[in-house]
Short mmCIF file of C-alpha atoms and ligand atoms in Angstrom, two decimals:
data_model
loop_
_atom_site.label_atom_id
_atom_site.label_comp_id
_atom_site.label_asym_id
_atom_site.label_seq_id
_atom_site.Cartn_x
_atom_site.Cartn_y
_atom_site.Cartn_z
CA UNK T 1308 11.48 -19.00 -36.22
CA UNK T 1309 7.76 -18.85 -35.35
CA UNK T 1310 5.99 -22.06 -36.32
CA UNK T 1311 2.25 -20.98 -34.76
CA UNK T 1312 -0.42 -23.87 -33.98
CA UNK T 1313 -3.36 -22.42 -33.54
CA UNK T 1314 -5.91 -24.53 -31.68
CA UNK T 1315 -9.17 -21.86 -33.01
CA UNK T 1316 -10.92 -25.24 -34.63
CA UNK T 1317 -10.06 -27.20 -31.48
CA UNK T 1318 -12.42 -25.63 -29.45
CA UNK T 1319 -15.39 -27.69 -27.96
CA UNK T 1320 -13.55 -30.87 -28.61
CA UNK T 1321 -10.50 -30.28 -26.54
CA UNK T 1322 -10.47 -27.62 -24.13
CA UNK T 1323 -6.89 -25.61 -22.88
CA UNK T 1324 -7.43 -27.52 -19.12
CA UNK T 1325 -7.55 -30.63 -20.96
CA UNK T 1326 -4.16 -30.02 -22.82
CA UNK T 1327 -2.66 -28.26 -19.38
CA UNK T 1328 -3.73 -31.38 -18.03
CA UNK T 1329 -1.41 -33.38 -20.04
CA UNK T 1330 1.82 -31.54 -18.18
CA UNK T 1331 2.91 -35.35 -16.11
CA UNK T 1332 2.36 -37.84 -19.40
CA UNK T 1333 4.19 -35.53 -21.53
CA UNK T 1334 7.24 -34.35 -18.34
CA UNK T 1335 7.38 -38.12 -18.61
CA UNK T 1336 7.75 -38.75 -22.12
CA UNK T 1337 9.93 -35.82 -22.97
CA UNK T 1338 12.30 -37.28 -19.70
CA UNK T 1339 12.14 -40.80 -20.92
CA UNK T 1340 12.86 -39.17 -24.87
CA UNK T 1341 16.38 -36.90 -22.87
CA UNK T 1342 17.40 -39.61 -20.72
CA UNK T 1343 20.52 -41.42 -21.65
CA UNK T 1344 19.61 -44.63 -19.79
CA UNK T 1345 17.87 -45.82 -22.66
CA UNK T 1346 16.70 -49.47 -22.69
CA UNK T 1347 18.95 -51.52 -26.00
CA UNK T 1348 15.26 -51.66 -27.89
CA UNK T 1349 14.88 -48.11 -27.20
CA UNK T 1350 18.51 -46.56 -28.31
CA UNK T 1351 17.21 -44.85 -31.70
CA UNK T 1352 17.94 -41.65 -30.94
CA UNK T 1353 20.46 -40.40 -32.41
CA UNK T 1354 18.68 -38.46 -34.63
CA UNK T 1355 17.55 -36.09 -32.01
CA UNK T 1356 21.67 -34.49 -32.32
CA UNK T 1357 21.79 -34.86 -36.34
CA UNK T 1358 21.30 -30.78 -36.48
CA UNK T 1359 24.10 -29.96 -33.99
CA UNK T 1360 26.24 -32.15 -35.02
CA UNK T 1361 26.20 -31.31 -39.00
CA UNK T 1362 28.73 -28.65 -39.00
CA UNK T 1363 31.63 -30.65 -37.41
CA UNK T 1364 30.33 -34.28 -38.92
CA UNK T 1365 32.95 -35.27 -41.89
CA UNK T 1366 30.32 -36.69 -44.18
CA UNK T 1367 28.89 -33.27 -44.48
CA UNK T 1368 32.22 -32.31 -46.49
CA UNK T 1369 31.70 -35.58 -48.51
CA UNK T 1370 28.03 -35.28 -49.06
CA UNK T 1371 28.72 -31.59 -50.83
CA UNK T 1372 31.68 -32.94 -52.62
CA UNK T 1373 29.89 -35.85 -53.95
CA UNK T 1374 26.59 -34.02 -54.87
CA UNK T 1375 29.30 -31.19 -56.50
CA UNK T 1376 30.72 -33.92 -58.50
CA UNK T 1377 27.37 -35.17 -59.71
CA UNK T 1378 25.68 -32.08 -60.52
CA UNK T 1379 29.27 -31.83 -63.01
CA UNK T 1380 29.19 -35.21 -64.52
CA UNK T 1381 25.02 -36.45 -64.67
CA UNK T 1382 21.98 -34.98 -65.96
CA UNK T 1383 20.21 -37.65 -64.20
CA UNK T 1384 20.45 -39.17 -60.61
CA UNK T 1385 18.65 -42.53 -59.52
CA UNK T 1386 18.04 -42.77 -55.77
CA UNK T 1387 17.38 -46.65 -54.94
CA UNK T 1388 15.58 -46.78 -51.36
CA UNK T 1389 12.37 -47.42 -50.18
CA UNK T 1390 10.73 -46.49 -46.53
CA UNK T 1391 12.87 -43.97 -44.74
CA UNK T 1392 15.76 -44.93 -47.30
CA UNK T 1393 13.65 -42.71 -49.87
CA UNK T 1394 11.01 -40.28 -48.56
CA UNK T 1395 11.99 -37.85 -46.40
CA UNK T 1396 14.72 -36.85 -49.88
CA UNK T 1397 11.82 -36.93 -52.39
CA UNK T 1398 9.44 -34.87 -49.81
CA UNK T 1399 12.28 -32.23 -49.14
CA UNK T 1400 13.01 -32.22 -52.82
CA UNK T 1401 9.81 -31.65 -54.03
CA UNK T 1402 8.65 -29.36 -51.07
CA UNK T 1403 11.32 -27.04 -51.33
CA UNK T 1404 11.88 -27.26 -55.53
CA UNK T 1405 8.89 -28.61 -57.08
CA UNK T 1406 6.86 -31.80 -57.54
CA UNK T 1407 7.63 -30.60 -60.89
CA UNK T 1408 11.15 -30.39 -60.24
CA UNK T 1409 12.42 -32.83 -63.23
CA UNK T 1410 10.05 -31.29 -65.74
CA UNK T 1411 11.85 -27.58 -64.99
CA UNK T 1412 14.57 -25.71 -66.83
CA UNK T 1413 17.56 -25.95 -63.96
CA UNK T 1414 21.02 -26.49 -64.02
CA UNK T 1415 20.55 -29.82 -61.73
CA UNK T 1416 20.40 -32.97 -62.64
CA UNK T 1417 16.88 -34.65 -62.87
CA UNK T 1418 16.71 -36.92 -59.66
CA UNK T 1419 14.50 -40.37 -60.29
CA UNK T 1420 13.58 -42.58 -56.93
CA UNK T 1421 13.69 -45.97 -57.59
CA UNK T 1422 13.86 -49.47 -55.71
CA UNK T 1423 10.50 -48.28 -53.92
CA UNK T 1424 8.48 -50.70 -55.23
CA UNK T 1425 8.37 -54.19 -57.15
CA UNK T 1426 6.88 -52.47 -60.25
CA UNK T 1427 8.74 -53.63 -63.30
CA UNK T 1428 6.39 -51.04 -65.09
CA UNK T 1429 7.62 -48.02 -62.81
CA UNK T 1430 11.39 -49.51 -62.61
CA UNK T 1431 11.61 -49.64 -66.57
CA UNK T 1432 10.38 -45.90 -67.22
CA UNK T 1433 12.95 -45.30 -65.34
CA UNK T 1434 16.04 -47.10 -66.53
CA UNK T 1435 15.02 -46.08 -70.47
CA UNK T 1436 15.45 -42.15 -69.23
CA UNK T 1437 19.04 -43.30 -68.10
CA UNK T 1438 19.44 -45.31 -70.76
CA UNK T 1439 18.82 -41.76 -72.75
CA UNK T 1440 21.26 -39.35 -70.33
CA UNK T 1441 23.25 -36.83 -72.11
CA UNK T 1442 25.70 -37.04 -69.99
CA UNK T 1443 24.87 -40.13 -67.88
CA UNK T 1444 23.70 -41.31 -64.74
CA UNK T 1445 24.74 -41.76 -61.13
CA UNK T 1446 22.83 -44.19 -58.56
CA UNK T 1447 23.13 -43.39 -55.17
CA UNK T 1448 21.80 -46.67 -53.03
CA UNK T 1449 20.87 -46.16 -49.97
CA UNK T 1450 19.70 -49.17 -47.72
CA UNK T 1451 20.20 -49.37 -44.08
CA UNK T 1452 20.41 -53.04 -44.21
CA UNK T 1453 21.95 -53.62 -47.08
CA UNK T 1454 19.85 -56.65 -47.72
CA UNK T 1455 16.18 -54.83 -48.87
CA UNK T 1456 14.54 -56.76 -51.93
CA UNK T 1457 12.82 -54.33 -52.99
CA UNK T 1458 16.18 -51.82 -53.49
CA UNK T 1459 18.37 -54.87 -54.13
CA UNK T 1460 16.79 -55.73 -56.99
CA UNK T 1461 16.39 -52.27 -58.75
CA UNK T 1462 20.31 -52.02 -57.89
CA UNK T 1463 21.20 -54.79 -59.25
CA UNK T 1464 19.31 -53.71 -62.74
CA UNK T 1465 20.42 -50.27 -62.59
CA UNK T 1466 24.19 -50.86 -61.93
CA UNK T 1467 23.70 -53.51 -65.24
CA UNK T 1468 22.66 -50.47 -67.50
CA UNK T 1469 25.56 -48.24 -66.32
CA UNK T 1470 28.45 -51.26 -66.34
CA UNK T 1471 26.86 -50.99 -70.33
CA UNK T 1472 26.80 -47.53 -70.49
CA UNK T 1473 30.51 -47.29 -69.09
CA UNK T 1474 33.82 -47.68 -70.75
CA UNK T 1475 35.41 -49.85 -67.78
CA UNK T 1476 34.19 -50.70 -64.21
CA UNK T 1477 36.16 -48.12 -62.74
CA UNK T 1478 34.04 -45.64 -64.37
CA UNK T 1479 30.75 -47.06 -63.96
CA UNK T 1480 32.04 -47.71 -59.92
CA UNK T 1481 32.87 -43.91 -59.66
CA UNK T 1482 28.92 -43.15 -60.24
CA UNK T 1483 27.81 -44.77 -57.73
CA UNK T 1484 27.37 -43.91 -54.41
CA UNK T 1485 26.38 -46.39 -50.99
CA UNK T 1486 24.62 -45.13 -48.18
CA UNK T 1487 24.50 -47.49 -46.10
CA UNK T 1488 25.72 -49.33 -42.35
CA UNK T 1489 29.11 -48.07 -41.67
CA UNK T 1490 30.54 -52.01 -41.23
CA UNK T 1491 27.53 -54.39 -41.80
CA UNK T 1492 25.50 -55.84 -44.48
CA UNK T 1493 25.68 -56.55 -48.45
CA UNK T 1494 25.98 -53.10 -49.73
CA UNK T 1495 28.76 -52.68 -47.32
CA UNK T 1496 30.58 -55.19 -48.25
CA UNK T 1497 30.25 -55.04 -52.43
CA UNK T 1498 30.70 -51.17 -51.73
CA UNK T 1499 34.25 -52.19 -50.06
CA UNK T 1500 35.07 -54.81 -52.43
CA UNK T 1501 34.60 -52.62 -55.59
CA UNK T 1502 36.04 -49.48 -53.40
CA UNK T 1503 32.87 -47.36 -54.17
CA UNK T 1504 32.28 -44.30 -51.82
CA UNK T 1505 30.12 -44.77 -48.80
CA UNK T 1506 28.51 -42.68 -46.55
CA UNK T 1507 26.94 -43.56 -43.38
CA UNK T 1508 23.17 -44.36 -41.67
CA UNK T 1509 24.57 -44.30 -37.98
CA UNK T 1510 23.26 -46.97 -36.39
CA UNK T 1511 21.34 -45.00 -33.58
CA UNK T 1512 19.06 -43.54 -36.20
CA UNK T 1513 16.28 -45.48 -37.91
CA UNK T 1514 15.05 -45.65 -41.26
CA UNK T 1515 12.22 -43.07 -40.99
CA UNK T 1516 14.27 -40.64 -38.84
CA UNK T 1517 16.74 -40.41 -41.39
CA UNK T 1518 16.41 -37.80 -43.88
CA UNK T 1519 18.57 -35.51 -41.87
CA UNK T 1520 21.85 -37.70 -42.53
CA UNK T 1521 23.45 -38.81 -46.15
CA UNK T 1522 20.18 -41.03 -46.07
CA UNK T 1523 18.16 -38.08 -47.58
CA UNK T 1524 21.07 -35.27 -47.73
CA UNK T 1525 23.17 -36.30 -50.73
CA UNK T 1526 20.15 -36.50 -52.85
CA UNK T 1527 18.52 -33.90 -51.81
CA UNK T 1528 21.56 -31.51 -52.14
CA UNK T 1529 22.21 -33.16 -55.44
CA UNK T 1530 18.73 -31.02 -56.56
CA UNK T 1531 20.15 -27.90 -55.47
CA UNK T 1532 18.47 -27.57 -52.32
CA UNK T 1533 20.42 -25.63 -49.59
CA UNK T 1534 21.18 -28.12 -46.66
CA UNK T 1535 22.69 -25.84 -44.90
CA UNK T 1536 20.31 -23.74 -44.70
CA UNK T 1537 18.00 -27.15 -44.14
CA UNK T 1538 20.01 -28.53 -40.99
CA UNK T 1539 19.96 -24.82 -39.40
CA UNK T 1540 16.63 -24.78 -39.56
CA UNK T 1541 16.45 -28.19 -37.67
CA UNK T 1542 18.72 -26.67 -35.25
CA UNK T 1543 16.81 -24.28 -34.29
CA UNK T 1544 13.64 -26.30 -33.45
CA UNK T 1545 16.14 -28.36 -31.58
CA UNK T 1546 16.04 -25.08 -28.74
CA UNK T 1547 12.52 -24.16 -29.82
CA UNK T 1548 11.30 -27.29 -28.80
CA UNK T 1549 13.41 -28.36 -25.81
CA UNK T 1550 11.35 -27.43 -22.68
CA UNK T 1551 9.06 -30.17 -21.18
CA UNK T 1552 6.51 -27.38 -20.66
CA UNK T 1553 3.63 -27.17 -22.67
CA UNK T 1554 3.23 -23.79 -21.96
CA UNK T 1555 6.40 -23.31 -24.00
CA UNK T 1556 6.72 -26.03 -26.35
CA UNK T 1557 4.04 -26.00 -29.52
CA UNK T 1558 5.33 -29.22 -30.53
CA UNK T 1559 4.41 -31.20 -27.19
CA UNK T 1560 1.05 -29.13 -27.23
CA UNK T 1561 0.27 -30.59 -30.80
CA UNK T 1562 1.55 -33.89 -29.33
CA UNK T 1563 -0.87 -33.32 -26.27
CA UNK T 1564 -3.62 -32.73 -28.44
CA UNK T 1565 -3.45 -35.31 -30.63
CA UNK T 1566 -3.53 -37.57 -27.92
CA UNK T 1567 -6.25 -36.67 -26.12
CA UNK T 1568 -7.99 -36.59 -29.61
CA UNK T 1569 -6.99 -40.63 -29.70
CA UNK T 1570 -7.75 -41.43 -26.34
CA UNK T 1571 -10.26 -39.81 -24.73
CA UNK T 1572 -12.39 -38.66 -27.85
CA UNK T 1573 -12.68 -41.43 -29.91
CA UNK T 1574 -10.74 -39.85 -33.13
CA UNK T 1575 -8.50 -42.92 -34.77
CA UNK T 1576 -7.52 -41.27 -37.67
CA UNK T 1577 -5.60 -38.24 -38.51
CA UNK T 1578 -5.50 -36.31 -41.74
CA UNK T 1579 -2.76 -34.25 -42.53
CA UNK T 1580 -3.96 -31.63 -44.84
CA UNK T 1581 -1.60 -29.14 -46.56
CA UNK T 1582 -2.99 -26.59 -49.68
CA UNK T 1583 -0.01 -27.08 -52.07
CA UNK T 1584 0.38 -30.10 -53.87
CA UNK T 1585 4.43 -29.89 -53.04
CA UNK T 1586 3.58 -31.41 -49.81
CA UNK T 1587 2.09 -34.21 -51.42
CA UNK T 1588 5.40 -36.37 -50.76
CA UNK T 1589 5.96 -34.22 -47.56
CA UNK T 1590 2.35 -36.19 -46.18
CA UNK T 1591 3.97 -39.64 -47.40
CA UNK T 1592 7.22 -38.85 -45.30
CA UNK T 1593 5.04 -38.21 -42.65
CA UNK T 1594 2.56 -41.10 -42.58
CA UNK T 1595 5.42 -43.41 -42.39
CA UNK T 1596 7.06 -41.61 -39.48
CA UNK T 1597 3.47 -41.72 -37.50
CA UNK T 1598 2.55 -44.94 -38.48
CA UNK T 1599 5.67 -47.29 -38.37
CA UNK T 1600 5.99 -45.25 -34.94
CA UNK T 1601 3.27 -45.71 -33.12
CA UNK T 1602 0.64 -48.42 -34.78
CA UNK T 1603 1.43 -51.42 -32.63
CA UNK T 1604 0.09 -53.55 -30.18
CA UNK T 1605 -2.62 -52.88 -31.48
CA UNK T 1606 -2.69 -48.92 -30.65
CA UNK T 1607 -2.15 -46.14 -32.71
CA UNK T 1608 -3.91 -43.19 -34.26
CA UNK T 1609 -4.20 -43.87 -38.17
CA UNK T 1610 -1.83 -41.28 -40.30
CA UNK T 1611 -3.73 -40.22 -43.45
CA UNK T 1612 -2.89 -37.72 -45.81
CA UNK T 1613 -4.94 -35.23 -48.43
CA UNK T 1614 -3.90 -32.13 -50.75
CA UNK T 1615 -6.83 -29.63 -50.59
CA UNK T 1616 -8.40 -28.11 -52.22
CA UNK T 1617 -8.00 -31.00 -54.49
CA UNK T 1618 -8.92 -33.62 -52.36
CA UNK T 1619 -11.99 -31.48 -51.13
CA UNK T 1620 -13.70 -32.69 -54.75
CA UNK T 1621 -13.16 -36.19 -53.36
CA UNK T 1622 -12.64 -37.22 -49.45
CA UNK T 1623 -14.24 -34.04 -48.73
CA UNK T 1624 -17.92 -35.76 -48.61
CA UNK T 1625 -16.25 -38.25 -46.54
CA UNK T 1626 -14.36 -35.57 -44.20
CA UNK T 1627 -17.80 -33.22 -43.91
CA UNK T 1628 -20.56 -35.91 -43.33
CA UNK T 1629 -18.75 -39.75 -43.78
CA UNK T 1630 -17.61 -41.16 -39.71
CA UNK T 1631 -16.78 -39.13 -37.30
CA UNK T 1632 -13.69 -40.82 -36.15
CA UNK T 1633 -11.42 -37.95 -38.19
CA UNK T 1634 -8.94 -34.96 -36.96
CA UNK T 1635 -7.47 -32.63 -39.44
CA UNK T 1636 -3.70 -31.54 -38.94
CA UNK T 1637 -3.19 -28.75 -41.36
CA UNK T 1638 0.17 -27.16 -42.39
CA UNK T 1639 -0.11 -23.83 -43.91
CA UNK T 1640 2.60 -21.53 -45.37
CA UNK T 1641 2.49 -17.70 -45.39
CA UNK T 1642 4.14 -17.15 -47.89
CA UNK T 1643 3.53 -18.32 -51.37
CA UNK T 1644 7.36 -19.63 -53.63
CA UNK T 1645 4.90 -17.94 -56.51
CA UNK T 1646 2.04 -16.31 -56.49
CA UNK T 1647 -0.23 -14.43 -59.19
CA UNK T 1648 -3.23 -12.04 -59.58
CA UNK T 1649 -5.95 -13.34 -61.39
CA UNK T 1650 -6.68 -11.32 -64.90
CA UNK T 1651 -9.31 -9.40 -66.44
CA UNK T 1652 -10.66 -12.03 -69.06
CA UNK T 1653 -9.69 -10.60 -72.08
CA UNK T 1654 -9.98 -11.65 -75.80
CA UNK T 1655 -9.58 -10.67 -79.07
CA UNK T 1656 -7.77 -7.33 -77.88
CA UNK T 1657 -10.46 -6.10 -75.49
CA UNK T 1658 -11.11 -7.21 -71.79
CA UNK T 1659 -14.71 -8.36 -71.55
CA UNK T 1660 -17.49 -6.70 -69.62
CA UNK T 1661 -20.07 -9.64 -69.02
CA UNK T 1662 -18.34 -11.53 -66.53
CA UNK T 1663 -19.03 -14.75 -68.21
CA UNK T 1664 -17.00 -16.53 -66.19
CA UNK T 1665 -18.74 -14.85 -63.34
CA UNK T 1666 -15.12 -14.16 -61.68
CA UNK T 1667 -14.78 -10.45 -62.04
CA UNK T 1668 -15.15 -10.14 -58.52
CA UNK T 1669 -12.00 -11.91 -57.73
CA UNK T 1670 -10.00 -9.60 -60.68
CA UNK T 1671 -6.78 -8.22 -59.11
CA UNK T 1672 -7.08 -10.78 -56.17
CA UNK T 1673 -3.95 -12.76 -55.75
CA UNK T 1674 -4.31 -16.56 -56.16
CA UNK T 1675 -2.49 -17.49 -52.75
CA UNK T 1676 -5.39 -15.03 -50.84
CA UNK T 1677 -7.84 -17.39 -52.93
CA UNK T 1678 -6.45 -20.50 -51.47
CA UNK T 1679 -6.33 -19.02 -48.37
CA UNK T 1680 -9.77 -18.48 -47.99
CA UNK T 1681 -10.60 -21.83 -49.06
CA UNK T 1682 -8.52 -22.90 -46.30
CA UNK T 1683 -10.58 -21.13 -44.34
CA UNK T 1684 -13.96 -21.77 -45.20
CA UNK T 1685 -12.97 -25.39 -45.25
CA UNK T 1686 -11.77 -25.82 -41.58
CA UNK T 1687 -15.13 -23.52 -40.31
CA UNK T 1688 -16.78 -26.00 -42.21
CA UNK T 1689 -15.11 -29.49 -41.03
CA UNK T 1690 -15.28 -28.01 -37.48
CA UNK T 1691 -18.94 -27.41 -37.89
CA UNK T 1692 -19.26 -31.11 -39.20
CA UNK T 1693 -17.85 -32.61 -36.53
CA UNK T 1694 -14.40 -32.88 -37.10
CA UNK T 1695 -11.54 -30.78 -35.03
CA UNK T 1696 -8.41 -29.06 -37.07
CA UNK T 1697 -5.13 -28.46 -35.25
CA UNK T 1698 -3.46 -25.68 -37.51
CA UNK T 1699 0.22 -25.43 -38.19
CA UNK T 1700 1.27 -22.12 -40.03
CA UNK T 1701 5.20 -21.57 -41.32
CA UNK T 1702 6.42 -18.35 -42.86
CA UNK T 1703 7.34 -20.50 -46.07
CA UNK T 1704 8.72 -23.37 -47.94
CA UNK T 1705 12.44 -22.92 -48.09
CA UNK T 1706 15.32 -25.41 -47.08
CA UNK T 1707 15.12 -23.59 -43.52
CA UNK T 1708 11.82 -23.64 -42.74
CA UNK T 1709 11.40 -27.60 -43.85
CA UNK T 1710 14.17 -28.25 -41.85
CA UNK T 1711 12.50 -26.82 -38.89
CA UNK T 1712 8.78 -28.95 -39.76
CA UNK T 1713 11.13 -31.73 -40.10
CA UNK T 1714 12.62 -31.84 -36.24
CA UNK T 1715 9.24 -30.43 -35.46
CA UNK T 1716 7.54 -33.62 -36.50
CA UNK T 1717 10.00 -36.26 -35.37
CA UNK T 1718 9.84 -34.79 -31.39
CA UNK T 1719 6.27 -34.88 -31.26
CA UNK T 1720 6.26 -38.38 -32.86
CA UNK T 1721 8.53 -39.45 -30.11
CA UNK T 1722 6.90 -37.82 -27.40
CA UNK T 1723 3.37 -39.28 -28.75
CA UNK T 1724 4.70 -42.69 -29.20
CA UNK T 1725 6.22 -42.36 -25.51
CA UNK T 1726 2.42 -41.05 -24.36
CA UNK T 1727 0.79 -44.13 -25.99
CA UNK T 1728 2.34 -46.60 -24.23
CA UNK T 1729 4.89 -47.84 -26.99
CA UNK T 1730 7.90 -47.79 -28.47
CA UNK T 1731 8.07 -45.29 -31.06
CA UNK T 1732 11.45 -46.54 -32.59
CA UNK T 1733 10.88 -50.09 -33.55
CA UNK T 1734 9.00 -52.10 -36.26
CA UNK T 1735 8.43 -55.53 -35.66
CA UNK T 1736 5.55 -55.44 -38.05
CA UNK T 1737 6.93 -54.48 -41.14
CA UNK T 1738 8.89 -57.92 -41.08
CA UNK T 1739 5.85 -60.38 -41.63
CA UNK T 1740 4.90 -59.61 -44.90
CA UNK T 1741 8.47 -60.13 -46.00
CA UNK T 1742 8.70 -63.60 -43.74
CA UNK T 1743 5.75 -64.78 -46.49
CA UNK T 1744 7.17 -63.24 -49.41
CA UNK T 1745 10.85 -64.93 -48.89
CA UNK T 1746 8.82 -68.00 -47.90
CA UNK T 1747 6.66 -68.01 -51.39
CA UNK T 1748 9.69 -66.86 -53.35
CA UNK T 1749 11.73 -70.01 -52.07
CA UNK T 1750 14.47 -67.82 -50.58
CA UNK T 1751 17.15 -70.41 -49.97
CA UNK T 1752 17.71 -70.58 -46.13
CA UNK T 1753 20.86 -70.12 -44.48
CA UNK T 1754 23.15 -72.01 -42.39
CA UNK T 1755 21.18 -75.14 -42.88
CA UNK T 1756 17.54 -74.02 -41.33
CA UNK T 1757 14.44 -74.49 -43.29
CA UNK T 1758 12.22 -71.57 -41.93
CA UNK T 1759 11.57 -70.81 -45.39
CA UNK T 1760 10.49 -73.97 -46.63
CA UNK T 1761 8.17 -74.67 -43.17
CA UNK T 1762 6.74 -71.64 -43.92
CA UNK T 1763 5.86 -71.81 -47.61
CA UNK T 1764 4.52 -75.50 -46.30
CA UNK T 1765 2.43 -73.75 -43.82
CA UNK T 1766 1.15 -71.04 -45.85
CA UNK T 1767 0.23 -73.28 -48.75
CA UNK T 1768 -1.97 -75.12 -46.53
CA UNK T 1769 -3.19 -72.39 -44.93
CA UNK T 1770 -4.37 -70.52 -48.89
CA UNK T 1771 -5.71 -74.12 -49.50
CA UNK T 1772 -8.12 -74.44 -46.18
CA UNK T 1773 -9.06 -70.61 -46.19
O1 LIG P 454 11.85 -46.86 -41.25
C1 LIG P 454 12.32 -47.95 -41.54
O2 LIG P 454 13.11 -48.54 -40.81
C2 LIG P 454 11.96 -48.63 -42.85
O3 LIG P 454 11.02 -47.93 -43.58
C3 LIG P 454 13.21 -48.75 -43.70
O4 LIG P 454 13.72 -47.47 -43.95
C4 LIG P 454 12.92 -49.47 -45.01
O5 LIG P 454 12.36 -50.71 -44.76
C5 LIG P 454 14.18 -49.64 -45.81
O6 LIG P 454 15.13 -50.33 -45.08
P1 LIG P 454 16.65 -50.33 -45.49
O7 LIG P 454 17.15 -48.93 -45.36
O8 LIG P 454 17.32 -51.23 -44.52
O9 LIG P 454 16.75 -50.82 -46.89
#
């Protein structure tokens, strides 16, 4: 497939010798990336094999049995997961279907994320439009861990509702479905002891590389999308993007680019811009892969996100004339799922001749041409302001070509995190919020340590002296 980055709006702030000049960092990252001698802290890679190893991998099997099964027996399915245990299914879903999706007339059920947040607002909306299934509900759980608060909880409420909802346990238990580590953790072990189905996060894939497993396919082929067709499309960036030479490898050139943008041009903060509000959860998916990946030690380029031309009536002062510390990444489609010509404005039986409106002169034009050209005359005019745009163009939205963008973005944000000095498959940040939350909460600590108390000690002291 041709993905084509086009590197017109680069010009003047990153020239082609400055990208060729790249060639050693990124032979080094993309060897480092291939090499099985990988360092323990280093061994998430297993992702990079997900595509070729789909056809012979027995959860595939499972995943379409189980998704068969709930497409039969639910009109409504709750994924519980937060981080990568949530958004690379909602981005596919809604990328490929609709951000509309659950509003449509299909013969799938409605899919509901939930567990990705500590909203009791959000969490109840949800449970009442279970509580109101035709035919029921299914929760699929999905938590890497097992131990997540934030999931754990909204399990804990949801699988309450459905014990109610169900005649016996046995029922209830056959709706839901773990994803989860294949011998550790608490969702392993209640998924065991009530002999509920499982499926697997392998350990040698992380959270936010995980949307290519049971992580993100069960739901997603739950709404109907083709996975096949999603993992083939994955497999074939897997050749597309397999030579360390930039000359032949658009994903390492985007890498390049972005990193010379970062380090030797001052530009902190990139905004991935798409034209069709269905990527809206596709720019979420990726802000967490870019910035859990490579904002650390203090490093990182800044992953934001906007939906033009929507966002153009809003950040766009900010993107024209605000800092210039900004890069646009742009992902444009060829073709349109839908498309329509604008119409003669006519009333009362009779097309008007005024132009009242004063759109006559688009009449007849289709609407994906119109966004097209506001594409347009938007990157001319953030380039002229200052502010480069790296364009990414796909031939459309289906399973295959998201599958492809996918793999696409999860190599260059490897090789990037590789070119910046760090470790693009670790965390360690995420965990100090949830040190102070336990802490505040008055977590009980295990095996007789006190961490949690010595730190709710310390931290009330430290909100009293601040
Ligand atoms: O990318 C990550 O590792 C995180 O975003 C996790 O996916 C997230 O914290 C959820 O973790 P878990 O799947 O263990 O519940």
């Amino acid at each position: 497939m041709e993905l084509v980055f086009d590197t017109q709006f680069l010009k003047g702030f990153v020239s082609a010798d400055e990208i060729e000049a790249m060639q050693a960092k990124v032979t080094a990252a993309h060897n480092r990336l291939h090499s099985q001698d990988t360092p323990e802290k280093e061994e998430y890679k297993g992702w990079m094999t997900l595509p070729s190893e789909y056809k012979i991998n027995p959860e595939t099997e499972k995943i379409k049995a189980a998704a068969k099964k709930i497409q039969a027996d639910s009109d409504v399915l709750v994924v519980i997961g937060i981080g990568g245990s949530y958004l690379g299914a909602r981005a596919v879903i809604e990328l490929v279907q609709s951000k509309n999706y659950n509003l449509k007339a299909k013969d799938t059920p409605q899919v509901f994320f939930a567990g990705n947040s500590i909203s009791p607002a959000e969490l109840l909306d949800i449970r009442d439009i279970c509580a109101n299934a035709k035919k029921g509900f299914s929760i699929n759980v999905i938590s890497k861990s097992g131990t997540t608060t934030e999931s754990a909880i909204a399990f804990r409420i949801f699988r309450e509702l459905l014990l109610k909802q169900c005649e016996n346990e046995k029922e209830a238990f056959g709706r839901i479905y773990v994803t989860t580590d294949k011998e550790k953790g608490a969702l392993k072990a209640w998924a065991d002891e009530q002999e509920v189905q499982t499926f697997v996060v392998p350990d040698d894939v992380g959270g936010r590389y995980s949307v290519l497993t049971a992580v993100g396919l069960l739901p997603i082929a739950v709404a109907g999308v083709d996975i096949d067709a999603l993992m083939s499309g994955a497999l074939d960036a897997i050749t597309d993007f397999d030579k360390p030479s930039l000359a032949e490898n658009t994903c390492y050139q985007y890498a390049a680019a972005r990193n010379i943008l970062y380090s030797q041009k001052q530009k902190k903060i990139e905004i991935l811009v798409s034209y069709e509000p269905d990527f809206t959860m596709m720019n979420e998916w990726w802000k967490q892969l870019f910035g859990e990946s490579e904002g650390k030690e203090h490093k990182g380029i800044f992953p934001a996100s906007a939906v033009y031309s929507t966002d153009l009536h809003s950040l766009g002062q900010y993107v024209q004339e605000g800092e210039r510390t900004l890069f646009e990444t742009v992902v444009m489609f060829k073709q349109p799922k839908r498309d329509i010509e604008i119409p003669p404005a006519c009333e009362g039986g009779a097309c008007r001749e005024d132009d009242i409106d004063e759109l006559n002169y688009l009449q007849g034009r289709s609407l994906h041409s119109v966004n097209n050209t506001a594409f347009l005359a938007t990157a001319i005019a953030h380039y002229d302001g200052g502010v480069p745009n790296m364009i990414l163009t796909l031939p459309g939205m289906d399973a295959y070509c998201v599958g492809y963008l996918i793999y696409f973005f999860e190599k260059a944000c490897a090789i990037s995190g590789y070119m910046l000095g760090i470790n693009p498959f670790n965390q360690p940040g995420v965990e100090e919020y949830k040190k102070n939350m336990f802490a505040l909460l008055e977590k009980p600590d295990k095996n007789g340590g006190s961490a949690n108390k010595q730190r709710k000690a310390f931290l009330e002291d430290k909100l009293k002296n601040m």
